[in-house]
Coordinates of N, CA, C and O in Angstrom, one line a residue:
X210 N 34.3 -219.1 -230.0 CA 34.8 -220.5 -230.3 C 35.8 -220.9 -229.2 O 36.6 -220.1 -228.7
X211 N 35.5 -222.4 -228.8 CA 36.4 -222.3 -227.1 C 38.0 -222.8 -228.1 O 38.2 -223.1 -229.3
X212 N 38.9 -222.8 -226.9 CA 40.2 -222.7 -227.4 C 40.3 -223.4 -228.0 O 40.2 -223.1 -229.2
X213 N 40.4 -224.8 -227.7 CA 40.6 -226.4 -228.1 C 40.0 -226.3 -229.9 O 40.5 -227.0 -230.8
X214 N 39.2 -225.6 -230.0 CA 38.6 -225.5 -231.4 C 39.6 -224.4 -232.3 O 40.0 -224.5 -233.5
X215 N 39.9 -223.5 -231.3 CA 40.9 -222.6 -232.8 C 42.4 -223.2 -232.3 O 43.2 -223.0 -233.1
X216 N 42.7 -223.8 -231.4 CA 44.2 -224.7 -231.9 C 44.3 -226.0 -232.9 O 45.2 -226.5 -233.5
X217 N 42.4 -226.6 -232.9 CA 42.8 -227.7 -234.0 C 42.4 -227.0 -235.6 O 42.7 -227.5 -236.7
X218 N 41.5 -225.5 -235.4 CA 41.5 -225.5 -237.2 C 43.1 -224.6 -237.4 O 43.1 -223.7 -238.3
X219 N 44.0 -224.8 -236.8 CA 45.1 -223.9 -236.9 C 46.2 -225.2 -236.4 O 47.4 -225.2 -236.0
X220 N 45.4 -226.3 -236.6 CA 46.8 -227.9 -236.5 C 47.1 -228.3 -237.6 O 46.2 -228.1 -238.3
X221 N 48.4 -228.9 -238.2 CA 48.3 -230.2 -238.8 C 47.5 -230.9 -239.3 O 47.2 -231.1 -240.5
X222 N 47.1 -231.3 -237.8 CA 46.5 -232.8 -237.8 C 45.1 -232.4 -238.3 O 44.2 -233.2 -238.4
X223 N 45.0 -231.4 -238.6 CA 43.5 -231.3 -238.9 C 43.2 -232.0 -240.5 O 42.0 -231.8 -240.8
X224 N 43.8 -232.4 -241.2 CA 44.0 -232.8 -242.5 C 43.5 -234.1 -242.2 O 42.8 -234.6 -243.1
X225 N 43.7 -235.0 -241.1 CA 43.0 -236.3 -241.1 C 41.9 -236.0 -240.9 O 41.4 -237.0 -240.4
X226 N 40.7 -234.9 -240.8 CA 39.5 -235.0 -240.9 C 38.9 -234.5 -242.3 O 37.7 -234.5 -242.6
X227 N 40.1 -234.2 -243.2 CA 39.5 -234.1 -244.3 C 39.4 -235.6 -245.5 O 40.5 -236.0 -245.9
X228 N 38.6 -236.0 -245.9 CA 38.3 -237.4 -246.4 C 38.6 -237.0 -247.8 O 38.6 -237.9 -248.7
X229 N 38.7 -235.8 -248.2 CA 38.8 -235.7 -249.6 C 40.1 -235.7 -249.8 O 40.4 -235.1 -250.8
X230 N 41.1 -236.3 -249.0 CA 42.9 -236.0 -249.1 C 43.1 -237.6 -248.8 O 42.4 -238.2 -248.1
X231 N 44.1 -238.2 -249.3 CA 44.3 -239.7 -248.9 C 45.3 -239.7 -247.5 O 46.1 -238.8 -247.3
X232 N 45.1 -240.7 -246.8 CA 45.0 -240.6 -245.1 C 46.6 -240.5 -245.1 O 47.2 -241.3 -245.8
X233 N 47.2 -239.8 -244.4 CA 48.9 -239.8 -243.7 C 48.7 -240.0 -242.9 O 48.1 -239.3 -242.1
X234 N 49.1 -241.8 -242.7 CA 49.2 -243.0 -242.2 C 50.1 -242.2 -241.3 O 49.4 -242.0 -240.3
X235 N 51.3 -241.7 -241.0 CA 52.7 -241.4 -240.4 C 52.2 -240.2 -239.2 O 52.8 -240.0 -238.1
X236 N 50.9 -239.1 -239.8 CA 50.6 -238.0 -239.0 C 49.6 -238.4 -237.8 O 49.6 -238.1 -236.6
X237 N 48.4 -239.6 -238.8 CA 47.9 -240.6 -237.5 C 48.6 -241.2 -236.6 O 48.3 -241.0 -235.5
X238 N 49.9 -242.1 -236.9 CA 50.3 -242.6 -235.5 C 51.0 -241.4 -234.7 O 51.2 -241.6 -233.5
X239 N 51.4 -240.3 -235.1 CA 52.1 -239.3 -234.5 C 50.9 -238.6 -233.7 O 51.2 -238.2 -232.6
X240 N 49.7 -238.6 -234.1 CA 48.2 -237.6 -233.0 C 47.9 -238.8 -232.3 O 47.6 -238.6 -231.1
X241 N 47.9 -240.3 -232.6 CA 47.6 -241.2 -231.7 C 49.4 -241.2 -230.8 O 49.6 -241.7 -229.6
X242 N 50.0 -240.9 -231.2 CA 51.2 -240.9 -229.9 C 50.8 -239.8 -228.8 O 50.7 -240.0 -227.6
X243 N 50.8 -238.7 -229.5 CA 50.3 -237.5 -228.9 C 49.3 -237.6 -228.0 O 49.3 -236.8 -227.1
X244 N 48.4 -238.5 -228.2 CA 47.2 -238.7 -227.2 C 47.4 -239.6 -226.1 O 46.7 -239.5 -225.1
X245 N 48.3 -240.4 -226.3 CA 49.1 -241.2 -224.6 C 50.2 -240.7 -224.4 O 50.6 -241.2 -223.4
X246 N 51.1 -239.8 -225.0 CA 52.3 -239.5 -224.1 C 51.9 -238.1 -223.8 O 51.7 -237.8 -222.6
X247 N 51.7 -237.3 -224.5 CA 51.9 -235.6 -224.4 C 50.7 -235.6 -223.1 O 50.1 -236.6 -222.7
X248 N 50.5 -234.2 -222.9 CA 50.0 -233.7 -221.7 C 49.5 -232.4 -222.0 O 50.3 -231.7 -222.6
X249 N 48.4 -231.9 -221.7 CA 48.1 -230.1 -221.6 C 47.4 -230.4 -223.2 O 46.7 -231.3 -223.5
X250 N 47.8 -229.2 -224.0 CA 46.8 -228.8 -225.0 C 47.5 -229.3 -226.1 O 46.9 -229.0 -227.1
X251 N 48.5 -230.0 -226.2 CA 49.5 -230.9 -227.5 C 48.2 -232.5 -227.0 O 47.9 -233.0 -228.1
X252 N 47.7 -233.0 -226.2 CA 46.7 -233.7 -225.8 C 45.2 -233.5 -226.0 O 44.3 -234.2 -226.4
X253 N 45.3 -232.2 -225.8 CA 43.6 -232.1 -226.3 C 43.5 -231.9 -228.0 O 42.6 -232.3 -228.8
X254 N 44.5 -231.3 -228.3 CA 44.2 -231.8 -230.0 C 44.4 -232.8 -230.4 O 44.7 -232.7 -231.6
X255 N 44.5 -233.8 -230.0 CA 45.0 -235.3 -230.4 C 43.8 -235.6 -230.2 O 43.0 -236.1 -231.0
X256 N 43.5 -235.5 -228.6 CA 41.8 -235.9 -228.4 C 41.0 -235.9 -229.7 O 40.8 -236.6 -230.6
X257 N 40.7 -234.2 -229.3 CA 39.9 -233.5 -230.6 C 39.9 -234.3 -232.0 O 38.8 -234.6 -232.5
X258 N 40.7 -234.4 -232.4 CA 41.2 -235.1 -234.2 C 40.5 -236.4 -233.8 O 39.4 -236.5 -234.3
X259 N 40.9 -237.4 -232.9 CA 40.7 -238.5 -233.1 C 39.2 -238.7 -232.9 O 38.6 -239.6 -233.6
X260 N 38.6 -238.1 -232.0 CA 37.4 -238.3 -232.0 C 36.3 -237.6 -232.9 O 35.2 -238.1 -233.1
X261 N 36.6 -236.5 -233.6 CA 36.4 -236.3 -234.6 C 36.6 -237.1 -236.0 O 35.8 -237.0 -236.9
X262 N 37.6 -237.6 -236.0 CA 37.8 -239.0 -237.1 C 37.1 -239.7 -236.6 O 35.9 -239.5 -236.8
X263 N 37.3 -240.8 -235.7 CA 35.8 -241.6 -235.3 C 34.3 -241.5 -235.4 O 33.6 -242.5 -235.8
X264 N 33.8 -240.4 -235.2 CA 32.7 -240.0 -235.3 C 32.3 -239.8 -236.4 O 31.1 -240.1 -236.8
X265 N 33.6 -239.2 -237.5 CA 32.8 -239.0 -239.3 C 32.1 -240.5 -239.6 O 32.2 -241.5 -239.0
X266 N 31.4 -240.2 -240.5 CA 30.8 -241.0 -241.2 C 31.4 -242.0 -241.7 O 31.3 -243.3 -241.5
X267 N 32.2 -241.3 -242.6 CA 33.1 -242.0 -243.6 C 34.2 -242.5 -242.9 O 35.2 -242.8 -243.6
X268 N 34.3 -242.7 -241.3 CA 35.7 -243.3 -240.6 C 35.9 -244.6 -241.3 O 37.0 -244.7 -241.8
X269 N 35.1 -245.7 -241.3 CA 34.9 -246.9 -241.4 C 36.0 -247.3 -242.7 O 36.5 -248.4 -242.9
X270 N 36.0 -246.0 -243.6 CA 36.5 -246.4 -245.2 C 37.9 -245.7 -245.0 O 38.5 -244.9 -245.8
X271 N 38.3 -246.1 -243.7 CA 40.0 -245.9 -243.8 C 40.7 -247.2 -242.5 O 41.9 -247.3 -242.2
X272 N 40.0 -247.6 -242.2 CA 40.3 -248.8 -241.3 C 41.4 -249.8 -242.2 O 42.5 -250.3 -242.0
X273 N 40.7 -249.7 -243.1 CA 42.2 -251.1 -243.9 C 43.3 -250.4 -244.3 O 44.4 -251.0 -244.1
X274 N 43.2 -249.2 -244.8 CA 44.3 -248.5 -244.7 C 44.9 -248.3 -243.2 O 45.8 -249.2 -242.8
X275 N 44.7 -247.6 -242.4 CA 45.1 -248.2 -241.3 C 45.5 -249.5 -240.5 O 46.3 -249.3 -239.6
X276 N 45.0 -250.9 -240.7 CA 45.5 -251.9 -240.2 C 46.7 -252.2 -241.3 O 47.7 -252.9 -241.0
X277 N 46.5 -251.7 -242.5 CA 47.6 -252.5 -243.4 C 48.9 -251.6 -242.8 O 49.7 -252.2 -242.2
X278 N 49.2 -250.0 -243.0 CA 50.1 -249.1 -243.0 C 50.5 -248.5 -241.6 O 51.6 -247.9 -241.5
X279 N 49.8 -248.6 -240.7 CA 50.4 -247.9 -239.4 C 51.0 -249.2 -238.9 O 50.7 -250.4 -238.8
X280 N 52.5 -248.1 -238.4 CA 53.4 -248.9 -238.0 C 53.1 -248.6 -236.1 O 54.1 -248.6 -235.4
X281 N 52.0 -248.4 -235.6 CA 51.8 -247.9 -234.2 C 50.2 -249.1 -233.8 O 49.1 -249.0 -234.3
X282 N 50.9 -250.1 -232.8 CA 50.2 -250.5 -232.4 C 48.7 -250.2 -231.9 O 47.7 -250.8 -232.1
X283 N 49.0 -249.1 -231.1 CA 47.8 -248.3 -230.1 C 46.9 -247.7 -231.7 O 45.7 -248.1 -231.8
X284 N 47.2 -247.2 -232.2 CA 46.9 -246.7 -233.9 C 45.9 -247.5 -234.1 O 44.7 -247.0 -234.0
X285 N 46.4 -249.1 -234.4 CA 45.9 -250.2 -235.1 C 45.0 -250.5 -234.1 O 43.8 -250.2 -234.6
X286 N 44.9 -251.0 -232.7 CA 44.3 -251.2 -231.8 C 42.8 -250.4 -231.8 O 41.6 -250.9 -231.7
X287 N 43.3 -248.7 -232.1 CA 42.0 -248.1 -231.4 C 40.8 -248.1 -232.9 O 39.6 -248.2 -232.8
X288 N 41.7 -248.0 -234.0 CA 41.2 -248.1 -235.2 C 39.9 -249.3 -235.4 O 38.8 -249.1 -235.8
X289 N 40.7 -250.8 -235.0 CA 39.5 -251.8 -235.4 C 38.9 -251.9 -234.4 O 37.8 -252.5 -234.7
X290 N 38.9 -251.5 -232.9 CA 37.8 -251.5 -231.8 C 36.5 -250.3 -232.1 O 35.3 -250.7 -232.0
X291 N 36.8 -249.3 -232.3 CA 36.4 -248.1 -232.3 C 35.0 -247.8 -233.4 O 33.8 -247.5 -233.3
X292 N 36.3 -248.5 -234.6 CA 35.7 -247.6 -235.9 C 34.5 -248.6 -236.5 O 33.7 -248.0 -237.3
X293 N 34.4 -250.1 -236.2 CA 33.3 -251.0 -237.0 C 32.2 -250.8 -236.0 O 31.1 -251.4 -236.1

């Protein structure tokens, strides 16, 4: 398993890839912070998460929860470009 893979099933953030938990709006803009300020491997799991939320299926059915509740522009931004 390459690294990047056992630091995100051993993250946090890994809970926003679970759809069966209702979305923490507050841990999203915190891994979308993480992915333009941090650097090194606090960066590649932010990568990792987000593009893995993108890619699910079911991303699309958290978009209004996100435009209504993140207080993180870049959040809101990558959310309605990304996800429709």
């Amino acid at each position: 398993m390459p690294a990047e893979m056992t630091m995100l099933a051993d993250h946090p953030a890994r809970q926003l890839l679970d759809f069966s938990q209702k979305l923490d709006i507050n841990l999203l803009d915190n891994v979308v912070n993480s992915m333009y300020h941090d650097i090194g491997s606090q960066q590649r799991v932010a990568q990792e998460v987000l593009t893995n939320l993108k890619d699910h299926p079911d991303a699309w059915t958290r978009v209004d929860t996100i435009l209504e509740f993140s207080q993180n522009m870049k959040t809101k931004n990558s959310s309605s470009l990304h996800w429709f």
